[in-house]
XYZ file of C-alpha atoms in Angstrom:
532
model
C 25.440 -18.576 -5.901
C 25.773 -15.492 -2.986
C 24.152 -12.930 -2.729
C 25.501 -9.830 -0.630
C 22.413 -7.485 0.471
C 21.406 -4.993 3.423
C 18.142 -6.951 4.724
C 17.104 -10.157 3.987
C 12.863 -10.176 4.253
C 11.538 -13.986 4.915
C 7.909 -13.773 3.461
C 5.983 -11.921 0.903
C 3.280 -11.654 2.759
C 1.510 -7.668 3.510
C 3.827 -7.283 6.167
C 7.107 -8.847 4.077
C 6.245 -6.410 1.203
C 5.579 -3.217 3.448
C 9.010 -3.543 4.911
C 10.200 -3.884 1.242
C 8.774 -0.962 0.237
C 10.031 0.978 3.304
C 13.056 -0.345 1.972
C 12.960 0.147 -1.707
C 12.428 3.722 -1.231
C 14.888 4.551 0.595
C 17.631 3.021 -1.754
C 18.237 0.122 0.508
C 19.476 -2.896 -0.844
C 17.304 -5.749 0.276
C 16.238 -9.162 -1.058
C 12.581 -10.671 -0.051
C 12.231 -14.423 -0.545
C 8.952 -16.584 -0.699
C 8.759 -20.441 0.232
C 5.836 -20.574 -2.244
C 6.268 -21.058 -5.750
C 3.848 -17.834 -6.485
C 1.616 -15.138 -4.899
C -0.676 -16.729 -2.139
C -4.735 -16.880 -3.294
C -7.601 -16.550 -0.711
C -8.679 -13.625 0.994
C -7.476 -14.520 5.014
C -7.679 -11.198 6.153
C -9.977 -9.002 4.311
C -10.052 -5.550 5.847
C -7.933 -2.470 6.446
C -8.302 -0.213 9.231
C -7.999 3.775 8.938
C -4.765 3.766 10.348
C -3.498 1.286 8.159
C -4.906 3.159 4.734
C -2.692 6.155 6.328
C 0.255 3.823 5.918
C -0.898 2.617 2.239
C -1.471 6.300 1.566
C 2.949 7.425 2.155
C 3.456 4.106 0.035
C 1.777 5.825 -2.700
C -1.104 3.063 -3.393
C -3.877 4.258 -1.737
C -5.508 5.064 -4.976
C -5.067 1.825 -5.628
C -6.465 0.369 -2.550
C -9.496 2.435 -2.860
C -10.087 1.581 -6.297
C -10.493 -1.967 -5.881
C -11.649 -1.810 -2.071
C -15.098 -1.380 -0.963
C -16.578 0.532 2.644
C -19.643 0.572 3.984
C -20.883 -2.680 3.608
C -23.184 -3.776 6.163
C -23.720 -6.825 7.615
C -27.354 -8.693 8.438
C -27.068 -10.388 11.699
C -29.022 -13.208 12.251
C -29.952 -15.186 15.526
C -31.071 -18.486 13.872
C -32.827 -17.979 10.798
C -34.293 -14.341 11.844
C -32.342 -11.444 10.629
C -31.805 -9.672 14.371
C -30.569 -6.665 13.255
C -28.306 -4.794 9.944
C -25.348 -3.285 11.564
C -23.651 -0.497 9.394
C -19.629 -0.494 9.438
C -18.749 2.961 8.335
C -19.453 6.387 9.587
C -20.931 7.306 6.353
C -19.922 10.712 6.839
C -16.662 11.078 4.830
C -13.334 12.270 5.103
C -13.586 14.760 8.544
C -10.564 17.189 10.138
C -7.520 15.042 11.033
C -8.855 11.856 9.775
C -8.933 10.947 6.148
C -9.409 7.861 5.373
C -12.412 7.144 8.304
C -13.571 3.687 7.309
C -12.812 0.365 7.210
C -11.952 -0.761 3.154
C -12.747 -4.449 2.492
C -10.360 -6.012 0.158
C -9.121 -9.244 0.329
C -5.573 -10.008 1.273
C -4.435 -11.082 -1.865
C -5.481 -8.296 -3.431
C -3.670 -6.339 -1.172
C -1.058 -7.825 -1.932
C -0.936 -7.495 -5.572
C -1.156 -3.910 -5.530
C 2.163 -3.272 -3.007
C 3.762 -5.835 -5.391
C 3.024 -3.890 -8.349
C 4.345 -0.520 -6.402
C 7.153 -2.887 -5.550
C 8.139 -3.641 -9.418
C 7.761 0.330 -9.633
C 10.447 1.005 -7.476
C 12.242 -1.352 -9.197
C 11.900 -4.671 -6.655
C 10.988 -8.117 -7.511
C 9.574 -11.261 -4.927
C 12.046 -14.314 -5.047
C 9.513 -16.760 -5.214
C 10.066 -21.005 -4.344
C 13.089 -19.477 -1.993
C 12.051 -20.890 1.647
C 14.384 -20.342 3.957
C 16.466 -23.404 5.145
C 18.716 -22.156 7.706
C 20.551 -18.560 9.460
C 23.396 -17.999 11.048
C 23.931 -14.199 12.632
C 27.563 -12.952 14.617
C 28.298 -9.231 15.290
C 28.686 -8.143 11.336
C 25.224 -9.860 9.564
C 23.392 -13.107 8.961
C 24.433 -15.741 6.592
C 21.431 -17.325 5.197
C 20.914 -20.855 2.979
C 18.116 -20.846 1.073
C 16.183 -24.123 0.264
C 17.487 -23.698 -3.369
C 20.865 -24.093 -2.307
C 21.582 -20.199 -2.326
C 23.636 -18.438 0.243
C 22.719 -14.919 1.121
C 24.451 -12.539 3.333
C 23.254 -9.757 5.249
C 23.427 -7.569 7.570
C 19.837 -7.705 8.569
C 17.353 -10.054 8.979
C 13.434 -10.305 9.167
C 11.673 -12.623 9.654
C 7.612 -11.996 7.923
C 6.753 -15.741 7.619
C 3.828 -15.794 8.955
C 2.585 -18.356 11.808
C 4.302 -21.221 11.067
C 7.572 -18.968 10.833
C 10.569 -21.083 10.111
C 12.810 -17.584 11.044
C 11.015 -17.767 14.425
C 11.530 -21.615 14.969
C 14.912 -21.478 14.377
C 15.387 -18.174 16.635
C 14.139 -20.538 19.542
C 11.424 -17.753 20.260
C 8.366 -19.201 21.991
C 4.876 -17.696 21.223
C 3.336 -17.514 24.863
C -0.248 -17.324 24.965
C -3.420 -19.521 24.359
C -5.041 -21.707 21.804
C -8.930 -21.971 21.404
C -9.043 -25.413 21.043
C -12.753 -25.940 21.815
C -13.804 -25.316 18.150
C -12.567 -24.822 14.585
C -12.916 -22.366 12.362
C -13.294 -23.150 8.679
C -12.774 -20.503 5.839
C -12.681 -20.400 2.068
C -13.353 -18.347 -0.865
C -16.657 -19.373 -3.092
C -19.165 -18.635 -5.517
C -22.317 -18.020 -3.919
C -25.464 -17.880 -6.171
C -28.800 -16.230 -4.670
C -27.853 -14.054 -2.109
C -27.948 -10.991 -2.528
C -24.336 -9.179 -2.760
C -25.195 -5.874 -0.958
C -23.946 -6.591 2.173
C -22.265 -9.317 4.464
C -24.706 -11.741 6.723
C -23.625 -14.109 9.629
C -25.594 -16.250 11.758
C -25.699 -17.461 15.053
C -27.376 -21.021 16.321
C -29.320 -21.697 19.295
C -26.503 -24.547 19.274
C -23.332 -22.595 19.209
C -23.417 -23.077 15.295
C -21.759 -19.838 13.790
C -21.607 -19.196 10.017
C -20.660 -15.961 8.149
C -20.258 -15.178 4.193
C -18.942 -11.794 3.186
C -19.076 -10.601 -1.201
C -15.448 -9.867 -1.667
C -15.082 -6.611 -4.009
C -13.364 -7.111 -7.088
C -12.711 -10.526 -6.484
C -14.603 -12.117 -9.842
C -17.881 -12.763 -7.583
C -16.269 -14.989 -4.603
C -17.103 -14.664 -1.220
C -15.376 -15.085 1.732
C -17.018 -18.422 3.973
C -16.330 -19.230 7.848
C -18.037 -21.803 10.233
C -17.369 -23.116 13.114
C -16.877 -26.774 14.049
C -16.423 -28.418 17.284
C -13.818 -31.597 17.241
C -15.709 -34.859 17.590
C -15.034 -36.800 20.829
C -12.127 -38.423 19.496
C -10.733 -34.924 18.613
C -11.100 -35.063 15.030
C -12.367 -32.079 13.216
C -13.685 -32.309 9.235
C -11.853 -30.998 6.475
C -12.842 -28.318 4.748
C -14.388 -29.075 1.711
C -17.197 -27.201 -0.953
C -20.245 -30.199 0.294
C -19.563 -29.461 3.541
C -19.840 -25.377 3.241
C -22.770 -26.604 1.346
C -24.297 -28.531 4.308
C -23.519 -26.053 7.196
C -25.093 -23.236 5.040
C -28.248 -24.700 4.751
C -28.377 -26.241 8.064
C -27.577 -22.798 9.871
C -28.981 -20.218 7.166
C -32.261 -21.837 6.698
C -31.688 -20.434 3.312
C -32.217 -23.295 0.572
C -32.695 -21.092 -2.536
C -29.029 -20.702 -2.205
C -26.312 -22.592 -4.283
C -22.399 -22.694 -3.650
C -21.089 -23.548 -6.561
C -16.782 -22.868 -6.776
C -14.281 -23.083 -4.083
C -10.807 -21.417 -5.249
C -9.353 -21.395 -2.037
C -10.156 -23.454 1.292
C -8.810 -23.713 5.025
C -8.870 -24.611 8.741
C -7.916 -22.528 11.210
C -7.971 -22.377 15.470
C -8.331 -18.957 17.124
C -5.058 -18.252 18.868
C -3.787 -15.376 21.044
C -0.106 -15.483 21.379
C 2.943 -13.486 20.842
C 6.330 -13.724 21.491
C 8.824 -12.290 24.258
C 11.206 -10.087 22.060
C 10.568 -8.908 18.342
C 14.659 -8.517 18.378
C 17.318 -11.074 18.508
C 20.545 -9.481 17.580
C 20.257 -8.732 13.823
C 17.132 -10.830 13.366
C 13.369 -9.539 13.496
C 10.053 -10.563 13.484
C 7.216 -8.942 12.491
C 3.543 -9.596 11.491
C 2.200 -12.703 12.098
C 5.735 -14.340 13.050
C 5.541 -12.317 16.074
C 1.954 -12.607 17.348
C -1.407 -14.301 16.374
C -4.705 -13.662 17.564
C -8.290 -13.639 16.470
C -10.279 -12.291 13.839
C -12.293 -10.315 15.860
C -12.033 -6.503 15.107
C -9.800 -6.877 11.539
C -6.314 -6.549 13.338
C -4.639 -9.025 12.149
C -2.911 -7.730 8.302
C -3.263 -4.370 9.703
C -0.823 -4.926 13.225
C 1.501 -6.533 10.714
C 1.591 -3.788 8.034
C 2.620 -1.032 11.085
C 5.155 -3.695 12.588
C 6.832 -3.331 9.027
C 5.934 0.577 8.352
C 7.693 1.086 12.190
C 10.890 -1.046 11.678
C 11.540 -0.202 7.857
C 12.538 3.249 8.687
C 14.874 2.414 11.673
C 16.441 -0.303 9.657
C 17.345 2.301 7.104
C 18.449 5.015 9.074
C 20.517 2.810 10.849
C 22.373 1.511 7.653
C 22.727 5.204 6.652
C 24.987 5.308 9.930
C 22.518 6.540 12.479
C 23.109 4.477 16.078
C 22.012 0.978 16.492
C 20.375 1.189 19.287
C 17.402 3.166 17.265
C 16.628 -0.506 16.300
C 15.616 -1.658 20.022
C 12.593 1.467 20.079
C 10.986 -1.295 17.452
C 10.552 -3.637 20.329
C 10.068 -0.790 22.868
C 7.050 0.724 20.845
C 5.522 -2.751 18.938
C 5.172 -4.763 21.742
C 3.048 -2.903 23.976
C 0.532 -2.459 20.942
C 0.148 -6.413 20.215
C -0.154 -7.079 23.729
C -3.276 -4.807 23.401
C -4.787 -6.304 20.300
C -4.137 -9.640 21.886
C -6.423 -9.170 24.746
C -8.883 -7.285 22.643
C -9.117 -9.676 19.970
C -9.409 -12.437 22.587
C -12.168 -9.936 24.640
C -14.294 -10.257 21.016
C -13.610 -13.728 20.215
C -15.203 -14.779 23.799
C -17.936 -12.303 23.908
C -19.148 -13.435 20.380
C -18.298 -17.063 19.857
C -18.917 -18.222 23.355
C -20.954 -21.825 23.016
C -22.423 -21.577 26.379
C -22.123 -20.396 29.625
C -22.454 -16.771 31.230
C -20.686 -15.667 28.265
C -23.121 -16.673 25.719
C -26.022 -15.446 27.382
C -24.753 -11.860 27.591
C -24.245 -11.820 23.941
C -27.472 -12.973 22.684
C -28.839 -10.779 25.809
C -26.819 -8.003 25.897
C -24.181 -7.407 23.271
C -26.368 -7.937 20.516
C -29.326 -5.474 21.599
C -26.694 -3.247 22.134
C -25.009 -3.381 19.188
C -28.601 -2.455 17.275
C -27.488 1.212 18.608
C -25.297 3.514 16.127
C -23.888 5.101 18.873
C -23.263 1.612 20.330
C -21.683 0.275 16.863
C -19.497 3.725 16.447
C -17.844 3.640 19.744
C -16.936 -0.517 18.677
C -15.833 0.667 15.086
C -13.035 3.598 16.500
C -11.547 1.041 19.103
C -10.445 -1.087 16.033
C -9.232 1.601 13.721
C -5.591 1.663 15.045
C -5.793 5.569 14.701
C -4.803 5.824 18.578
C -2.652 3.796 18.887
C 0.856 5.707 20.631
C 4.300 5.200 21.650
C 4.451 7.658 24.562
C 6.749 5.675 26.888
C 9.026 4.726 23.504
C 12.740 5.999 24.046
C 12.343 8.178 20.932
C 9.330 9.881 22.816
C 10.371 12.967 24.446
C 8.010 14.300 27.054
C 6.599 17.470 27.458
C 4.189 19.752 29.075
C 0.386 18.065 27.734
C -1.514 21.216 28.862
C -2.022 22.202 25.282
C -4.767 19.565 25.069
C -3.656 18.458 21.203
C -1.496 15.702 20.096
C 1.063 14.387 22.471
C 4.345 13.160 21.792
C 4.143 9.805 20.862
C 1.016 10.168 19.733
C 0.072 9.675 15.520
C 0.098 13.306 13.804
C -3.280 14.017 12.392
C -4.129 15.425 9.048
C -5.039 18.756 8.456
C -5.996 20.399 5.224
C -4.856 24.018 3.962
C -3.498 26.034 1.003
C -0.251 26.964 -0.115
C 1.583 29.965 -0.940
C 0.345 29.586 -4.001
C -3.214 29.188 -3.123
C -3.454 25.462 -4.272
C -5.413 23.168 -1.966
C -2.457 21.205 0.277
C -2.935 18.343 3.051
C -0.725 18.033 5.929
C -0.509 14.618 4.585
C 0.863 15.947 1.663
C 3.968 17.392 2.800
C 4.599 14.696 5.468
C 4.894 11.861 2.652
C 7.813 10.045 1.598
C 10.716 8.895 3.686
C 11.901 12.277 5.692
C 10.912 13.636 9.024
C 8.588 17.064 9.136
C 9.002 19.858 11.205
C 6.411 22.068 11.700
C 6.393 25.557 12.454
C 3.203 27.438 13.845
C 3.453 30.738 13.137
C 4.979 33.561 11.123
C 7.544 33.551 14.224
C 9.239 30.100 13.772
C 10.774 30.775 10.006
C 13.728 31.602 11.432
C 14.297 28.597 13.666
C 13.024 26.596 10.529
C 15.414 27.858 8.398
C 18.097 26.864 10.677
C 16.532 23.538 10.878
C 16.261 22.949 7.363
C 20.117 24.075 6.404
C 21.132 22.240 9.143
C 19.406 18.434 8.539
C 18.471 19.292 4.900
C 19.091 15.614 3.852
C 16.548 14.182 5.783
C 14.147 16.856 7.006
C 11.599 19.191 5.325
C 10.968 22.597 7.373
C 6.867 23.550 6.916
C 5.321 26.741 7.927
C 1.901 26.529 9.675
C -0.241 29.916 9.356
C -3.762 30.644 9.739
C -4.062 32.978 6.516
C -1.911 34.877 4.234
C 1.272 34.326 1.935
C 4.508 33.945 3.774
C 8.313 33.658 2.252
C 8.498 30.300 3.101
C 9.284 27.156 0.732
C 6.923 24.892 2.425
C 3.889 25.982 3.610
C 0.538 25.132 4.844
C -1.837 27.976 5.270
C -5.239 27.621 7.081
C -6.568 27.394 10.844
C -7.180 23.714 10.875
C -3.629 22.328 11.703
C -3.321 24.850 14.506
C -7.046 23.558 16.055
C -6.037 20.142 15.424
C -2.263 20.432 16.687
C -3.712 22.892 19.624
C -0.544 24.531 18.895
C -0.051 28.192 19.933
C 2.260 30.741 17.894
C 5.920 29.606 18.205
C 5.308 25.823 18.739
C 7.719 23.594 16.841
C 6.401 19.991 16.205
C 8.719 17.556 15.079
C 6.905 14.586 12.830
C 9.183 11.022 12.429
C 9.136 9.746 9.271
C 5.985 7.094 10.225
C 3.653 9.599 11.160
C 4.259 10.212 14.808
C 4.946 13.029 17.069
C 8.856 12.759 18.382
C 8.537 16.314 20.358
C 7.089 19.578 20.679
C 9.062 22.615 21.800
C 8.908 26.265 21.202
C 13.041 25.502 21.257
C 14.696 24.956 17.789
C 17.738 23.536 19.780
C 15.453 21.172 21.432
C 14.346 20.127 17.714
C 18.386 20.189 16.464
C 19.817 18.222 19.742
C 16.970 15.096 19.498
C 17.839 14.900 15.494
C 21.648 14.651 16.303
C 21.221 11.947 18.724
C 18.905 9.850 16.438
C 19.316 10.456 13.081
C 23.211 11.061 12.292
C 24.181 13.562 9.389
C 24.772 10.235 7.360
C 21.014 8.749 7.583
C 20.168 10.715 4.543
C 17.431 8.712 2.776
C 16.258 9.329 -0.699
C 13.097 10.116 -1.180
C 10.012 8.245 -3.547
């Protein structure tokens, strides 16, 4: 059997089934396959960042994720057996101007999954499940793929979401540069945990090196996520993980014996590494999530980096199909690369300050970070350097530079929220009117209908004009009236802002030709993607 698609997606993993979706929506014909014979179990990553709920909220599932998620647990750090301090992980202060979605949502990956599968059978897409891929071929017109169940598929596209152990990026040739922790071992698993008490998360930290933390996972029929570290005996062997051995290191480095562990649906094994590859793109094959780049834990990056790797290429991979030019494809490179490299070295930053074993290192955390960390202005400043809301593309080849005197958000940089009213009076979010698949412009000012008119009849397929006013009606279709985009945008009367389709700032101009020129060269009359 062949199959003739747009995109083939390797993996059905968060990142494998964003990109679908990104696909889906647009009307783009796509296949994603799965080595597995069904949906993965175990929670491996288990939290998404603000930035990434943003993402979840234009796929239409945040309700969803919210539903089932859970924010604001805390977690009881110990050093030993005495509880050191309870460190809160959200704000607690809600929704605020610009940012919505302000805290981190605990959920485990699984789950996550489920629900951008079920938006997935909405839109009409399925998961090809026990479908590894067994070998690729690409030339100048697609990829010719041979599945392990003896289909051929051809494409014109390829991506490769497979995870760490990608078989897309082993048979690319690409090299994951970096380095492996290989002092200790990590093991992880998903139990039933009887006795403790399931209002917040607790880890502990030996006098020995000894580390041990168990999380309640919400919604997740009373299982809790389990990590400890191990160091490799002197012959380099390392246990496996098994339910008497999380049994043994929890009472050995919790003190706690009035705890029972008594169910173990899912366990693992796991080093800490930091590496990434050279180049996301090799010709018509891509690699994304996981496939591209592995680091640690520390900070919750992980699910999250690979979610915007897919939200950033689905787009491009569309318009491109729709006829805009190719070389739209190489900004995914241009703009994901730099933003890995940076969660590399941060992730690898955490992973040394906190699970040093000895040294310098480990005296400044049990002397320094951890006191520290006991301040909320301390824990704050930690929590908004892992919420991916700033992360930018201002040196990506879709970024067009301008005068940054204005103080507000700079090209490249992710548009905020802002909330407002319509014509009409009903209650409207910036948000709002950006989702779906189309790029925004936004007009501040009674001045700039004119120019968005033009705008709007003029890239009508794949644009939506809005009107930005502090107060009043205005004969305009789209509109968002109120004075908080304006203080957010620092946008003066007869500023255009032009929005891309993933949230970030392309330009700002008080020129509508400016606006009209950058669309032509990126996003030809024929990239007209439907919208869902």
């Amino acid at each position: 059997m062949t199959r003739n698609i747009e995109v083939l997606v390797v993996g059905a993993g968060p990142t494998g089934l964003t990109l679908a979706l990104e696909l889906a929506r647009r009307g783009v014909p796509y296949l994603v396959i799965e080595k597995n014979a069904g949906p993965a179990i175990g929670s491996r990553g288990k939290g998404l960042q603000p930035r990434s709920l943003e993402v979840l909220d234009d796929l239409g599932v945040i309700d969803e994720i919210l539903a089932n998620g859970e924010t604001g647990l805390p977690l009881r750090l110990h050093q030993g057996h005495t509880l050191s301090v309870e460190l809160a992980t959200a704000a607690g202060t809600g929704a605020r101007p610009g940012v919505p979605y302000p805290d981190l949502v605990l959920l485990p990956e699984w789950r996550v999954e489920k629900v951008l599968r079920d938006r997935l059978a909405e839109l009409g897409g399925e998961v090809l499940y026990g479908a590894g891929l067994a070998s690729f071929q690409q030339d100048a017109d697609g990829v010719t793929a041979v599945l392990e169940n003896g289909e051929t598929v051809h494409a014109r596209y390829l991506v490769g979401c497979d995870g760490g152990h990608s078989t897309v990026r082993r048979q690319l040739g690409a090299t994951m540069d970096g380095r492996t922790h290989d002092d200790q071992y990590f093991l992880v698993g998903d139990v039933t945990i009887d006795g403790l008490r399931d209002d917040a998360a607790y880890a502990w930290f030996g006098d020995d090196g000894g580390y041990l933390a168990v999380s309640p996972l919400p919604n997740a029929d009373g299982a809790w996520q389990y990590q400890a570290n191990v160091v490799p005996g002197p012959d380099g062997s390392v246990p496996d993980p098994t339910l008497d051995l999380f049994r043994e290191l929890f009472a050995a480095r919790s003190g706690r014996t009035d705890v029972t562990l008594t169910e173990a649906t899912w366990l693992s094994r796991y080093r800490f590494n930091a590496r990434m590859v050279e180049h996301y793109r090799h010709g018509r094959v891509f690699l994304a999530g996981d496939a591209a780049h592995v680091h640690s834990p520390a900070g919750g990056q992980g699910m999250n980096t690979g979610i915007q790797d897919a939200y950033n290429l689905g787009w491009k991979l569309a318009a491109v199909l729709n006829g805009a030019p190719g070389e739209l494809l190489d900004s995914y490179d241009a703009e994901r690369i730099p933003v890995a490299a940076e969660v590399l070295a941060g992730s690898s930053r955490g992973f040394e300050s906190v699970f040093a074993l000895r040294g310098a290192r480990r005296f400044l955390r049990d002397h320094l970070i951890f006191p520290l960390v006991r301040r909320p202005a301390i824990m704050s400043r930690l929590l908004a350097k892992t919420n991916q809301l700033a992360i930018a593309y201002p040196d990506s080849p879709l970024t067009v530079t301008e005068d940054s005197r204005h103080g507000g958000p700079r090209a490249g940089d992710r548009a905020p929220d802002a909330r407002g009213i319509t014509a009409d009076g009903a209650p409207v979010r910036l948000f709002d009117i950006t989702r779906g698949t189309h790029w925004t412009v936004l007009g501040f000012g009674a001045e700039t209908a004119v120019l968005l008119r033009e705008l709007q009849d003029t890239h009508d397929a794949y644009v939506r004009a809005c009107l930005v006013v502090d107060s009043g009606p205005a004969d305009f279709p789209t509109m968002l009236a109120g004075p908080e985009a304006g203080r957010l945008f620092r946008a003066h009367p007869g500023t255009l802002v032009l929005i891309r389709p993933d949230g970030y700032l392309a330009l700002r101009t008080t020129s509508s030709r400016t606006v009209d020129d950058y669309l032509a060269r990126t996003v030809s009359p024929a990239a007209a993607p439907a919208t869902a």
